Coordinates of C-alpha atoms in Angstrom, one line a residue:
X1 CA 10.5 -27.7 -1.2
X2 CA 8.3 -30.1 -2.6
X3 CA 6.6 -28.4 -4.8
X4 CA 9.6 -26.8 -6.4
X5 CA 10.4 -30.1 -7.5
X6 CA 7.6 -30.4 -8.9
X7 CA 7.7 -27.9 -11.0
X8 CA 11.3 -28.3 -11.6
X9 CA 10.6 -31.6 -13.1
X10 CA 7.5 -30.3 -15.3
X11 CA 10.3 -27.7 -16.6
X12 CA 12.2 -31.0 -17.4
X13 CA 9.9 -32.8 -19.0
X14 CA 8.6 -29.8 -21.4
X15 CA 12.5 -29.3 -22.1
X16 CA 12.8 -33.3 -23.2
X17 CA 9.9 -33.8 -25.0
X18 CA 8.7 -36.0 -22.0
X19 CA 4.5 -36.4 -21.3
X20 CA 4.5 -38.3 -18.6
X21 CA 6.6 -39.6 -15.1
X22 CA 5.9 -42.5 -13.7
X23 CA 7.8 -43.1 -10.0
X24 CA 7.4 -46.1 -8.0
X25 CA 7.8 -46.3 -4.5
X26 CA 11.9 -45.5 -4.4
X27 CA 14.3 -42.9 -3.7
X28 CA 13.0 -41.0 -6.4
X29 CA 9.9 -40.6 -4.9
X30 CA 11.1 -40.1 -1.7
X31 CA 13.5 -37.1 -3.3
X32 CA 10.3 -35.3 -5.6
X33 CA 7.5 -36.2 -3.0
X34 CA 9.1 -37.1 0.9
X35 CA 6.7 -40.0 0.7
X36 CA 7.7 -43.4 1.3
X37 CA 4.4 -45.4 1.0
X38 CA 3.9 -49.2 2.3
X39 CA 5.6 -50.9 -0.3
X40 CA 4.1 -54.9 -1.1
X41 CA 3.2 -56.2 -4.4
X42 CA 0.3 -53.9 -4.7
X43 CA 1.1 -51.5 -7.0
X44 CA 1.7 -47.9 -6.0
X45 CA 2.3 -45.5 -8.4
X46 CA 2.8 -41.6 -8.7
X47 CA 2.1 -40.1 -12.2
X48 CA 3.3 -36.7 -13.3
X49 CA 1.9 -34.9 -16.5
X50 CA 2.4 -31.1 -17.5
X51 CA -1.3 -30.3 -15.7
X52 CA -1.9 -33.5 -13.9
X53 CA -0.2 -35.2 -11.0
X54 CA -2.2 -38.4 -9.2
X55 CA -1.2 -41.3 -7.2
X56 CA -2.4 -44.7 -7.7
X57 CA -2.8 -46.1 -4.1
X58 CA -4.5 -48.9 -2.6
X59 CA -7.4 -48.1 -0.5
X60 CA -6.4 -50.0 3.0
X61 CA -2.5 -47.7 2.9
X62 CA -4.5 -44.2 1.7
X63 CA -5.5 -42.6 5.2
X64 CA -1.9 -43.7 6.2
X65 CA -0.5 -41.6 3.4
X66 CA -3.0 -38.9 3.2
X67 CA -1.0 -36.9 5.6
X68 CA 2.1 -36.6 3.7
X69 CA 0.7 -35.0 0.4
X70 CA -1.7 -32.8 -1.2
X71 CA -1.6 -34.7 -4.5
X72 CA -4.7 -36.3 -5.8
X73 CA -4.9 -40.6 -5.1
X74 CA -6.7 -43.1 -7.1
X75 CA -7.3 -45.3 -4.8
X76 CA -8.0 -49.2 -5.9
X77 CA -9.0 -52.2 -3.7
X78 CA -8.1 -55.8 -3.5
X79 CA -11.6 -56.6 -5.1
X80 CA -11.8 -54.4 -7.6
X81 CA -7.8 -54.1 -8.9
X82 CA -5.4 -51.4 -9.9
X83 CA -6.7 -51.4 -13.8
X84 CA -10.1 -49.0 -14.0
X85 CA -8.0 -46.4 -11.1
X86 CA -4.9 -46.4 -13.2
X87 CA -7.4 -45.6 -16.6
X88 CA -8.7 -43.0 -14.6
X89 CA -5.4 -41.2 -13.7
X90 CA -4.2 -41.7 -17.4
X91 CA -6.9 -40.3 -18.6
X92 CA -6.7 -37.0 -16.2
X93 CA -3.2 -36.7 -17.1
X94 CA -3.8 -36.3 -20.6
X95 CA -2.8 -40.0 -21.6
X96 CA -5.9 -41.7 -23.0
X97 CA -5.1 -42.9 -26.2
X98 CA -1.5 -43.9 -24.7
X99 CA 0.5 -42.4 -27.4
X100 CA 2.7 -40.6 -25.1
X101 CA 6.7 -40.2 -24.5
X102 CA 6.7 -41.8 -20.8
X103 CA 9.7 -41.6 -18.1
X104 CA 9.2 -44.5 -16.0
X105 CA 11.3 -45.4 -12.7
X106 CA 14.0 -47.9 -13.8
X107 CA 13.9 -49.3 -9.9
X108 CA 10.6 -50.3 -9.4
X109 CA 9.1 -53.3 -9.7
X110 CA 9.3 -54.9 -12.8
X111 CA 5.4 -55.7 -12.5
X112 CA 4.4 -51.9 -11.9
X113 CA 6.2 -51.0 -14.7
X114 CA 4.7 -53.7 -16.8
X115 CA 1.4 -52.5 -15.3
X116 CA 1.8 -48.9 -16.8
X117 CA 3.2 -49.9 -20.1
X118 CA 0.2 -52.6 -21.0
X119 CA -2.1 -49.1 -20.1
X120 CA 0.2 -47.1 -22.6
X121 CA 0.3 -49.2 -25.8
X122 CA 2.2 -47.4 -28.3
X123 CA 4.2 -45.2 -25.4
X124 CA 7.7 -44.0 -26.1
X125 CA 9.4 -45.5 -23.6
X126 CA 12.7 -44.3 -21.6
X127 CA 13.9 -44.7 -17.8
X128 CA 14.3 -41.1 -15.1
X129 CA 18.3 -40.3 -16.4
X130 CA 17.2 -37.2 -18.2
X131 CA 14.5 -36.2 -15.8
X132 CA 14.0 -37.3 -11.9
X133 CA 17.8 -38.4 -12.3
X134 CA 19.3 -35.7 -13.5
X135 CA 17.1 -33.2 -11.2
X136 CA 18.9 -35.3 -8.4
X137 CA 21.5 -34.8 -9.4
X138 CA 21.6 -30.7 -8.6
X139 CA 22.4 -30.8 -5.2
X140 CA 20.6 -27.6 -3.8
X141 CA 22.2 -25.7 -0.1
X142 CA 19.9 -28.0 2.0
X143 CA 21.3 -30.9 0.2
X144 CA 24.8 -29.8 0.5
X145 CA 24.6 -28.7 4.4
X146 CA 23.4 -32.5 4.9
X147 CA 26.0 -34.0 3.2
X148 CA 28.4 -31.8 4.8
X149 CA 27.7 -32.7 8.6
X150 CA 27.1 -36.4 7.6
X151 CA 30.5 -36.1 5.7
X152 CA 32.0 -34.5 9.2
X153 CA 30.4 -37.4 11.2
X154 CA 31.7 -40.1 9.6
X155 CA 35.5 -38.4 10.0
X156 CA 34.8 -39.1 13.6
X157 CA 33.6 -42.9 13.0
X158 CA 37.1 -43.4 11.0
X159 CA 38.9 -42.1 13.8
X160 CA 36.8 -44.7 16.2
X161 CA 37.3 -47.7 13.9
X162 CA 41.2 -47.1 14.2
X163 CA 41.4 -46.1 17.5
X164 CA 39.7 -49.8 18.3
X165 CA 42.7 -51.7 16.4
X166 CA 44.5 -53.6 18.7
X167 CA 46.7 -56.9 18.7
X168 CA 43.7 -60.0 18.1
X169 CA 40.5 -57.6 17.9
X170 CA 38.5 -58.6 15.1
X171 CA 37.4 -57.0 11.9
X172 CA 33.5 -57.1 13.4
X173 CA 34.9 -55.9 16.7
X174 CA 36.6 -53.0 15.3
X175 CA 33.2 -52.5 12.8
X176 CA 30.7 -52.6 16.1
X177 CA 33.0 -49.7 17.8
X178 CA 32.0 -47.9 14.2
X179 CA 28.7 -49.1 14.6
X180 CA 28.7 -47.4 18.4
X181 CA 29.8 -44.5 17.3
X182 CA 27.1 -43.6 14.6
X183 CA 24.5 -45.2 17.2
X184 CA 26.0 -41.9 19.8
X185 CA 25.5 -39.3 17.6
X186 CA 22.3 -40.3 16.2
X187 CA 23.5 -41.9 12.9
X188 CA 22.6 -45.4 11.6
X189 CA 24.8 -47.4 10.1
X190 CA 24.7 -47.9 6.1
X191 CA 27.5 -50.4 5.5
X192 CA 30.9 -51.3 7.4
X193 CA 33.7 -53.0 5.7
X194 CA 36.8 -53.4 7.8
X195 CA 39.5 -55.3 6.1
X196 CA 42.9 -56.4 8.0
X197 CA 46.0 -57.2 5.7
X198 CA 45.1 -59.6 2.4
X199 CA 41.3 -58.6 2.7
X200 CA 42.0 -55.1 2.1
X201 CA 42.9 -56.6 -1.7
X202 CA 39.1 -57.7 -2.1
X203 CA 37.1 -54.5 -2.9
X204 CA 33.8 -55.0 -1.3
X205 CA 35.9 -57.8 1.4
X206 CA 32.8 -58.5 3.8
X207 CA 33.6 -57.9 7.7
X208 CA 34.6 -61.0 9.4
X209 CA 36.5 -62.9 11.9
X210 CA 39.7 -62.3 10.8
X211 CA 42.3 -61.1 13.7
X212 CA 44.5 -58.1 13.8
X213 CA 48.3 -58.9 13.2
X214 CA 51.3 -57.1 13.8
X215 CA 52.8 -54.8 11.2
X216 CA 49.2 -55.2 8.8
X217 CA 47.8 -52.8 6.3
X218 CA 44.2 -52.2 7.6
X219 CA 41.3 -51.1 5.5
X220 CA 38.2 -48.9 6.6
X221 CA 35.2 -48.2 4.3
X222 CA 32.2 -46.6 6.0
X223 CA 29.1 -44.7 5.7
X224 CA 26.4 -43.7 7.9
X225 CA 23.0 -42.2 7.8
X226 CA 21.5 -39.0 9.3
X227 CA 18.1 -36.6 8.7
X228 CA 17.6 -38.7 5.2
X229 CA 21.6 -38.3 3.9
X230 CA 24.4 -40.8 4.3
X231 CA 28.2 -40.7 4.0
X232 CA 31.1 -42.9 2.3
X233 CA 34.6 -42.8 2.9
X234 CA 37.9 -44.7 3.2
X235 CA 40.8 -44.5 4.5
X236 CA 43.8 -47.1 5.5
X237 CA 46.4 -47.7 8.1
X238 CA 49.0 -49.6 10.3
X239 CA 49.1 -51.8 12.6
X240 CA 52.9 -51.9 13.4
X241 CA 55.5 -51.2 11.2
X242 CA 54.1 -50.8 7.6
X243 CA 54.3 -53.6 4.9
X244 CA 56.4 -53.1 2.3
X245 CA 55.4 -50.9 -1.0
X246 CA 52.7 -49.9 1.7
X247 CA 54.4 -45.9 1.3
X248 CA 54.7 -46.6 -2.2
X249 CA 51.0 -47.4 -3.1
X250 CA 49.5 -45.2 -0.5
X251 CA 51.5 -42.6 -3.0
X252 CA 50.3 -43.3 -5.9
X253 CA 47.0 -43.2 -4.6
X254 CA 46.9 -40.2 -3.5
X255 CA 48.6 -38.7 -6.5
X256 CA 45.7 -40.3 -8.1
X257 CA 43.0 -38.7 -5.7
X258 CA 44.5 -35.2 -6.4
X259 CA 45.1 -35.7 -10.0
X260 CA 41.2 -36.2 -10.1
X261 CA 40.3 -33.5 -7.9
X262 CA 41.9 -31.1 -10.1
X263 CA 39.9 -31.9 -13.3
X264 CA 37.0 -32.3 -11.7
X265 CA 34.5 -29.4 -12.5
X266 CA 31.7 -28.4 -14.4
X267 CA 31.3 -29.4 -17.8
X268 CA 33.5 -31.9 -17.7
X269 CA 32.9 -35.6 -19.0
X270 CA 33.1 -37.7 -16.0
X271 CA 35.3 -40.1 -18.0
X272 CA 37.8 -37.6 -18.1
X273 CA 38.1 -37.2 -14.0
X274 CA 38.6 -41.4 -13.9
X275 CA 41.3 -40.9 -16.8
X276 CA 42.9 -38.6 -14.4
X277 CA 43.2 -40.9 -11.8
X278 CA 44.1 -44.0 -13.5
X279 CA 46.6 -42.4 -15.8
X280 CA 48.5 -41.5 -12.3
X281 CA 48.1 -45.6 -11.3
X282 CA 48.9 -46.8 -14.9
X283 CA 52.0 -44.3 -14.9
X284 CA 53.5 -46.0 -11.7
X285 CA 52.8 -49.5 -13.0
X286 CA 49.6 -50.3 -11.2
X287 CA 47.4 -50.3 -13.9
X288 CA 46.5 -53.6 -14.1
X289 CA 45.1 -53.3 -10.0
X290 CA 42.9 -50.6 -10.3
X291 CA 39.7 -53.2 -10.4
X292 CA 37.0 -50.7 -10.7
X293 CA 35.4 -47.0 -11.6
X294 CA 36.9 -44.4 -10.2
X295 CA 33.8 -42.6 -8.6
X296 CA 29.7 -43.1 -8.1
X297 CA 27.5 -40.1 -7.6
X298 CA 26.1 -39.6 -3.5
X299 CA 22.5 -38.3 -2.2
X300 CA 19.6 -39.8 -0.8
X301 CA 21.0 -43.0 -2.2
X302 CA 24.8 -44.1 -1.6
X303 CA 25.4 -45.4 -4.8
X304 CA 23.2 -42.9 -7.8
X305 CA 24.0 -40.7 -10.7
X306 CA 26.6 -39.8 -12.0
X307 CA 28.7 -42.8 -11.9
X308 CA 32.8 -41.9 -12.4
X309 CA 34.1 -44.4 -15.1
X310 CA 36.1 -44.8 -17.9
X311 CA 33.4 -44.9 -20.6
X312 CA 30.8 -42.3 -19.1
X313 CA 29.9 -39.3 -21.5
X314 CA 28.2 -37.2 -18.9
X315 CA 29.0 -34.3 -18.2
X316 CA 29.3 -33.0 -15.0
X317 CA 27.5 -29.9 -13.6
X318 CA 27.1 -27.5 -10.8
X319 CA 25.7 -29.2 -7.7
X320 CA 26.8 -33.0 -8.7
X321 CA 27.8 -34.8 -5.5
X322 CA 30.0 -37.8 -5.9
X323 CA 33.2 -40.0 -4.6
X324 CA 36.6 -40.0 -6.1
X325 CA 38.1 -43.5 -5.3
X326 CA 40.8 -45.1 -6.6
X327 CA 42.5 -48.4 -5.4
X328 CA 44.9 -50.7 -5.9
X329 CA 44.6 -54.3 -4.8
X330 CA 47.6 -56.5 -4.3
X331 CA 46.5 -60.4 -3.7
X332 CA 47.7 -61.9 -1.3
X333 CA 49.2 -59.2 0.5
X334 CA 47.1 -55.7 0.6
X335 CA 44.8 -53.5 -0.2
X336 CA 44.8 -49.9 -0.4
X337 CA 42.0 -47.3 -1.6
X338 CA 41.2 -43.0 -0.7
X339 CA 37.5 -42.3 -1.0
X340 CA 37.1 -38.7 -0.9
X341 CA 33.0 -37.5 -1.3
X342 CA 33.4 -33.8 -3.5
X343 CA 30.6 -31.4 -4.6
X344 CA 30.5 -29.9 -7.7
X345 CA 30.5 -25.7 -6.4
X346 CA 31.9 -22.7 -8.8
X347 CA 34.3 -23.6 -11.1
X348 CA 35.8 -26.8 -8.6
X349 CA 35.6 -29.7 -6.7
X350 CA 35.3 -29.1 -2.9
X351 CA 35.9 -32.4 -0.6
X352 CA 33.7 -32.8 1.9
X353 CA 35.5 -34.3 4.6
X354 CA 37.4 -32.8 6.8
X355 CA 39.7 -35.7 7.6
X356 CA 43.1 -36.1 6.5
X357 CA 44.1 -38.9 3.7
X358 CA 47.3 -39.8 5.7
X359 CA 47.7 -43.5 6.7
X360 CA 46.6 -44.1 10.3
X361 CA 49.4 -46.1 12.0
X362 CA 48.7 -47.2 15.4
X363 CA 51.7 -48.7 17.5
X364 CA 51.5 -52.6 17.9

């Protein structure tokens, strides 16, 4: 698998003009290489040319790594410094005289990069979005089948986190049943935000003390982890009888959530599926409550390429993976958002989970 990658991104980089890749240790080394090395402030560094692919390693974390890849290290010690290892892999990947169209990883750390540049002087310099990024962006079948069963899994965590609401349980209470759940079917746990009545109106409201109240809107926004993959969803409820304009907004949001479905395809602009869904929330006169994008692209990281907002030119293409999420946000009295995960498959967007976006309501 690995090697595919590999040479899917040396088929990249001859179709963008690009000499060299530059990954830090990151998810995008994780995706192109399954290696996760050590990572301190010693620099680590994996650099692909056309013929040429090396790591930059320090010596005391190279026997730990040497299992996990074929691919040549340059290994440097404390003593001696990265600098002369790093000129050596330049130079066997072509780049001597440093006059070279470089891709380097836009999350790694800023010293690295800084590192690689000061060996490149001259280099034309851009960041992964047209080559490591955009490869990522392809989910292939074993991707998919992942995202699938952790999309699956997480149903059942929803269905745990409201099943747990009850007259004075806490938001962390009803988060730790979530957390239990995940723990029971060999998940972890990627982020839990459980949000009873006014906190539902703060988008990323952090799980707290708050108590459950009669006749509440509640909030759920989960995501676990499984074999390398995570999940994200929401979904909302009752406790009681419903608020008022709960019916109403849960509505328009779904209106919203379908409207974007539907345009949702390849070779679309992904600013055109977030038009879909806020034209359905500016048309019912909740414009001005829709706080943020409409979507952000899933895989090895929860929050990656492509990102689904009002401004983005990118179009979309077989095999993207990412959420559709609108929201509206009433201060002071509710929040409501539907987080559906979709792939990108034929001419469509297929939603992952298998849950459905009906309110929960639970009797008080």
């Amino acid at each position: 698998m690995y090697e595919e990658r590999m040479a899917l991104l040396r088929k990249r980089m001859a179709e963008t003009g690009t000499d060299l890749v530059i990954v830090g240790p990151s998810s995008h080394l994780v995706w192109l290489t399954g290696m996760s090395p050590h990572g301190d402030e010693r620099p680590v560094l994996l650099i692909v040319a056309q013929k040429h692919a090396g790591f930059l390693m320090p010596a005391l974390n190279a026997d730990s790594q040497r299992p996990f890849t074929k691919l040549p290290f340059y290994p440097w010690t404390d003593a001696a410094g990265p600098n002369e290892a790093l000129a050596q892999l330049l130079g066997d990947c072509g780049a001597k005289d440093g006059s070279v169209s470089v891709a380097l990883d836009e999350t790694m750390r800023a010293d690295f990069a800084l590192l690689a540049l000061d060996a490149l002087p001259g280099a034309k310099r851009s960041f992964l979005n047209d080559t490591v990024s955009f490869l990522r962006g392809k989910k292939d079948e074993a991707e998919y089948a992942l995202l699938k069963m952790n999309a699956v899994l997480n149903d059942g965590a929803m269905k745990a986190g409201f099943a747990a609401l009850k007259e004075g349980v806490t938001e962390l209470e009803v988060g730790q049943a979530i957390r239990d759940f995940y723990a029971a079917n060999g998940a972890e746990a990627q982020f839990v935000s459980v949000c009873f009545g006014e906190n539902g109106a703060f988008p990323h409201h952090h799980t707290g003390s708050r108590k459950l109240k009669a006749n509440e809107a509640v909030l759920i926004d989960i995501g676990g982890r499984k074999d390398g993959y995570p999940s994200d969803m929401t979904r909302v409820g009752v406790f009681g009888d419903k608020p008022e304009g709960f019916d109403e907004v849960h509505g328009v949001l779904e209106r919203a959530v379908q409207a974007a479905i539907a345009v949702a395809k390849p070779g679309i602009a992904a600013k055109e599926v977030d038009k879909a869904a806020r034209d359905v929330i500016t048309a019912a006169g909740y414009g001005e409550y829709f706080l943020h994008r409409t979507g952000h692209g899933l895989g090895i990281d929860i929050h990656e390429p492509p990102y689904i907002t009002g401004t983005s030119e990118t179009i979309l293409q077989e095999g993207n993976v990412f959420s559709i999420e609108p929201g509206i946000y009433l201060q002071g009295r509710f929040g409501l958002r539907l987080e559906e995960i979709v792939i990108l498959r034929g001419n469509r967007a297929e939603v992952l989970s298998e849950l459905p976006r009906e309110a929960f309501v639970v009797e008080a």
